[in-house]
Tab-separated table of C-alpha atoms in Angstrom:
chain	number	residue	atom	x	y	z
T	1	UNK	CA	104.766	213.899	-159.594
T	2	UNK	CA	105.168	214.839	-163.366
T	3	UNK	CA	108.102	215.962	-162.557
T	4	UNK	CA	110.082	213.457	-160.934
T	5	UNK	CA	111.022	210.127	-162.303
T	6	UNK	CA	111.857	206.981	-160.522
T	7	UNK	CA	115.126	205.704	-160.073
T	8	UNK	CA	114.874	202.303	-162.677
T	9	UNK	CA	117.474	203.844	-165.049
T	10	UNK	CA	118.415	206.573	-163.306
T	11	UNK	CA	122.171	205.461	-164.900
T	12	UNK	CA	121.417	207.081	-168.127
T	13	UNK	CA	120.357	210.390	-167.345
T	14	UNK	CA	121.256	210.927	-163.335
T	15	UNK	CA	122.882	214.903	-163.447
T	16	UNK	CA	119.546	215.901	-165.726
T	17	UNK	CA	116.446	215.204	-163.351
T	18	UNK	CA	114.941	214.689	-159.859
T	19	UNK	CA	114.314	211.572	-158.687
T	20	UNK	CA	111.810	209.558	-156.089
T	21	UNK	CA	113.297	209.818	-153.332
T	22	UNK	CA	112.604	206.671	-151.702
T	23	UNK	CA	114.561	203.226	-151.649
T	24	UNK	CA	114.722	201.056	-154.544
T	25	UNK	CA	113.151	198.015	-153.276
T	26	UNK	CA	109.978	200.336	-152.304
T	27	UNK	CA	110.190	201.700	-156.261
T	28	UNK	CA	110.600	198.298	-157.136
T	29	UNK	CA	107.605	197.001	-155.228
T	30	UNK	CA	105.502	200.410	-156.521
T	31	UNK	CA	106.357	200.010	-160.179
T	32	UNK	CA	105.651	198.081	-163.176
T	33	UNK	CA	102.718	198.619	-165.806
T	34	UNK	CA	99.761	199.515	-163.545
T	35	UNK	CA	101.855	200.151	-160.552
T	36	UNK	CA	101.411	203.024	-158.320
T	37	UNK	CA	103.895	204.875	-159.708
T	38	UNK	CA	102.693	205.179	-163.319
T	39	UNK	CA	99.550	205.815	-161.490
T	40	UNK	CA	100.960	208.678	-159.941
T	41	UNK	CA	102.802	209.906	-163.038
T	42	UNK	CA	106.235	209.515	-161.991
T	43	UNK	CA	108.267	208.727	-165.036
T	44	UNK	CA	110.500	205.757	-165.675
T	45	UNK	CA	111.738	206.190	-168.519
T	46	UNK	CA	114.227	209.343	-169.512
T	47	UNK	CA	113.726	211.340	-172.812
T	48	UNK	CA	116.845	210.986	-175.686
T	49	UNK	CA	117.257	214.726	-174.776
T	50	UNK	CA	117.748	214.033	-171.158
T	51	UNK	CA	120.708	211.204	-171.949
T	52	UNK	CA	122.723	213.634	-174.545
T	53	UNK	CA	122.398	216.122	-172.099
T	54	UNK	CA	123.530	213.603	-169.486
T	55	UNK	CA	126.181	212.442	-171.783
T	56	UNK	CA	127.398	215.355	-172.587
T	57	UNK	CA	128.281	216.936	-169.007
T	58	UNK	CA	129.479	213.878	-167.795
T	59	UNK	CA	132.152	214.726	-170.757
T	60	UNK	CA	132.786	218.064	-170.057
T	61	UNK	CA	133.717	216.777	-166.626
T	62	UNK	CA	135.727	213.911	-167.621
T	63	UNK	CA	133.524	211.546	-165.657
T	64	UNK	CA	132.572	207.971	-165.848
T	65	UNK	CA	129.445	207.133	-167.345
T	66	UNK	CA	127.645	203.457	-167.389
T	67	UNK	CA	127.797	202.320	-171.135
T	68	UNK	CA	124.399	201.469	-171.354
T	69	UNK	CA	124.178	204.851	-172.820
T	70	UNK	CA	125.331	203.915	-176.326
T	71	UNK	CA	122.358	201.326	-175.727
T	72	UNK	CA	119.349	203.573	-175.085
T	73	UNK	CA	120.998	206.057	-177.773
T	74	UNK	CA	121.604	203.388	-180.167
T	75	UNK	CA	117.053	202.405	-180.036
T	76	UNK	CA	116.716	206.099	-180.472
T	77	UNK	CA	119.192	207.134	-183.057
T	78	UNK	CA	116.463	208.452	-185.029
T	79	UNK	CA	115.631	210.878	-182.372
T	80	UNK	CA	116.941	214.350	-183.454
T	81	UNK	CA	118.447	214.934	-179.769
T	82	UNK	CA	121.230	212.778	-181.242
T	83	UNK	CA	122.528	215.241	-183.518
T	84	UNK	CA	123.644	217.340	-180.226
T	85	UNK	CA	126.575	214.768	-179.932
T	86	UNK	CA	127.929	215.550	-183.560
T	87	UNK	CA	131.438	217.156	-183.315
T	88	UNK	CA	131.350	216.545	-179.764
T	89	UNK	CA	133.603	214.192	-177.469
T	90	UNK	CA	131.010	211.820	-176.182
T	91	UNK	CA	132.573	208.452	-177.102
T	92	UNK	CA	134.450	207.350	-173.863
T	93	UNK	CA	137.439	205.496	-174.770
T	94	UNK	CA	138.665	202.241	-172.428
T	95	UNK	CA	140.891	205.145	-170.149
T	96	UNK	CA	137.880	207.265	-169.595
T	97	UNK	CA	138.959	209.598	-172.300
T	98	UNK	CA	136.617	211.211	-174.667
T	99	UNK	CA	136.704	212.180	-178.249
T	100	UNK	CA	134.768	213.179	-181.026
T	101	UNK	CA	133.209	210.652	-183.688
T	102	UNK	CA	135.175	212.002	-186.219
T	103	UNK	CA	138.341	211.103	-184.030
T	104	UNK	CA	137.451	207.410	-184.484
T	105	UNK	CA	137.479	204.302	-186.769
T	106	UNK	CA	136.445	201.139	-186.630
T	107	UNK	CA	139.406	199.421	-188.678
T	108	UNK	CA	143.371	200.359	-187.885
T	109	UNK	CA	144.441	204.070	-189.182
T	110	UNK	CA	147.787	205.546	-189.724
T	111	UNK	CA	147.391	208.378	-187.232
T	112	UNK	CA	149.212	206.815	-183.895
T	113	UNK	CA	147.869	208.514	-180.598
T	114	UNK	CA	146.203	211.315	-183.036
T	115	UNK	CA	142.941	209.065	-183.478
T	116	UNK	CA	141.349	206.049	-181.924
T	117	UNK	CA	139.823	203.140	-183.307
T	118	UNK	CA	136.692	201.203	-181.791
T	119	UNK	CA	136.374	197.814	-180.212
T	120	UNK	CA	134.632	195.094	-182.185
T	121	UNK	CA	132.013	194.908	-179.091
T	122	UNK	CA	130.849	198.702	-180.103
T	123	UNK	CA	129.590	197.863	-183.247
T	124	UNK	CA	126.142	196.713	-182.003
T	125	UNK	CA	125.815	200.467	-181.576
T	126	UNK	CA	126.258	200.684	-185.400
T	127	UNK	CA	122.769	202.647	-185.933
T	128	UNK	CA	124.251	205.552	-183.297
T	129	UNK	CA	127.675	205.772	-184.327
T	130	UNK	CA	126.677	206.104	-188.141
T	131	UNK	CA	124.389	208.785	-187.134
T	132	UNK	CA	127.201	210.400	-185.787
T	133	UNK	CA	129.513	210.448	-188.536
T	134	UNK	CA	132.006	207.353	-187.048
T	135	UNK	CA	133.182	205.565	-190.699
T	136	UNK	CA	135.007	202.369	-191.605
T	137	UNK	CA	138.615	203.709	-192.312
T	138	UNK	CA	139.903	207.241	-192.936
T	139	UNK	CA	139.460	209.342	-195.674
T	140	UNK	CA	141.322	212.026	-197.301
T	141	UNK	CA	140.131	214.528	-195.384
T	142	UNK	CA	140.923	213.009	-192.200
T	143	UNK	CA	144.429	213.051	-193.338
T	144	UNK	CA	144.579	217.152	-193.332
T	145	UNK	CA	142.213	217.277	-190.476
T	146	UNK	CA	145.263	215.550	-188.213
T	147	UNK	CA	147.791	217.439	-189.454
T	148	UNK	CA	145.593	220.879	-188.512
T	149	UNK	CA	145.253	219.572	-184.999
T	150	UNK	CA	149.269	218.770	-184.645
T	151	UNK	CA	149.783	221.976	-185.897
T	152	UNK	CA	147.483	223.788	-183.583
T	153	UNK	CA	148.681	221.695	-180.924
T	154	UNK	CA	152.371	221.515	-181.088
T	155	UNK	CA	153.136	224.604	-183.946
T	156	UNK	CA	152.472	227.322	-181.710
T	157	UNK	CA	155.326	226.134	-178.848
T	158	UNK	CA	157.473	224.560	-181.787
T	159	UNK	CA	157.146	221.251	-179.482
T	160	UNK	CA	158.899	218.183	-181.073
T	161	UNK	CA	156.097	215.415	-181.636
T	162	UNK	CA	157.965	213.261	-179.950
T	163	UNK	CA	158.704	215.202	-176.627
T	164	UNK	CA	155.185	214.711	-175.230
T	165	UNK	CA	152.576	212.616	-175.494
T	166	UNK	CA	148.880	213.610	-177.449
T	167	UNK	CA	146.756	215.022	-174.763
């Protein structure tokens, strides 16, 4: 039983563990403080670890995950698992695209399809994206940083910017 954990938020962490295998309504019914569950020691609740991990091959597959991610992350941005996400694409963009946090702003930026910049309704994730290095505006650094990637990206086939879009 210390292995498994029941289904309840199964949404943040569902490619990282096994899990009851019985219908919801009957994990429903067998849960709760005191419930036969935690008497069992089947876990509700994931570890941080378990969601970045989560998070994290959901990217490197390009799939969907539920939002409610940033959530949980965001109450445990102190946790040290966090820093896994650093310099990794793990903020899903409205197409189902990730990027990095430093690929991301929350005010406009000069960079056209080179960076992104976040919805107002992200910033009650404020404590999580700060811990992962997403700022205000760009700075100088970002500036060189672009023009690095365009170079990497388009110098080597001497593509025209304009003759295809930023992948």
């Amino acid at each position: 039983p210390d292995e498994l954990y029941a289904v309840f938020r199964a949404y943040l962490f569902q490619t990282q563990a096994v899990f009851l295998d019985l219908p919801r309504r009957l994990q429903d019914r067998a849960g709760g403080s005191g419930g036969l569950i935690e008497f069992l020691g089947i876990k509700t609740e994931p570890s941080p670890e378990l969601v970045v991990q989560h998070l994290l091959l959901c990217s490197e597959r390009g799939e969907r995950v539920n939002r409610e991610i940033y959530r949980f992350l965001n109450e445990q941005a102190e946790d040290s698992a966090i820093d896994q996400l650093r310099d990794r694409a793990c903020l899903i963009l409205p197409d189902d695209s990730y990027v990095r946090p430093n690929q991301v702003y929350w005010t406009e930026h000069p960079f056209g399809p080179f960076r992104y910049q976040l919805g107002p309704d992200l910033r009650q994730y404020s404590a999580l994206f700060e811990r992962l290095g997403v700022r205000e505006r760009p700075e100088d650094r970002d500036f060189v940083q672009v023009l690095v990637e365009i170079g990497e990206q388009y110098g080597q086939q001497h593509i025209p910017l304009n003759a295809q879009t930023h992948a």
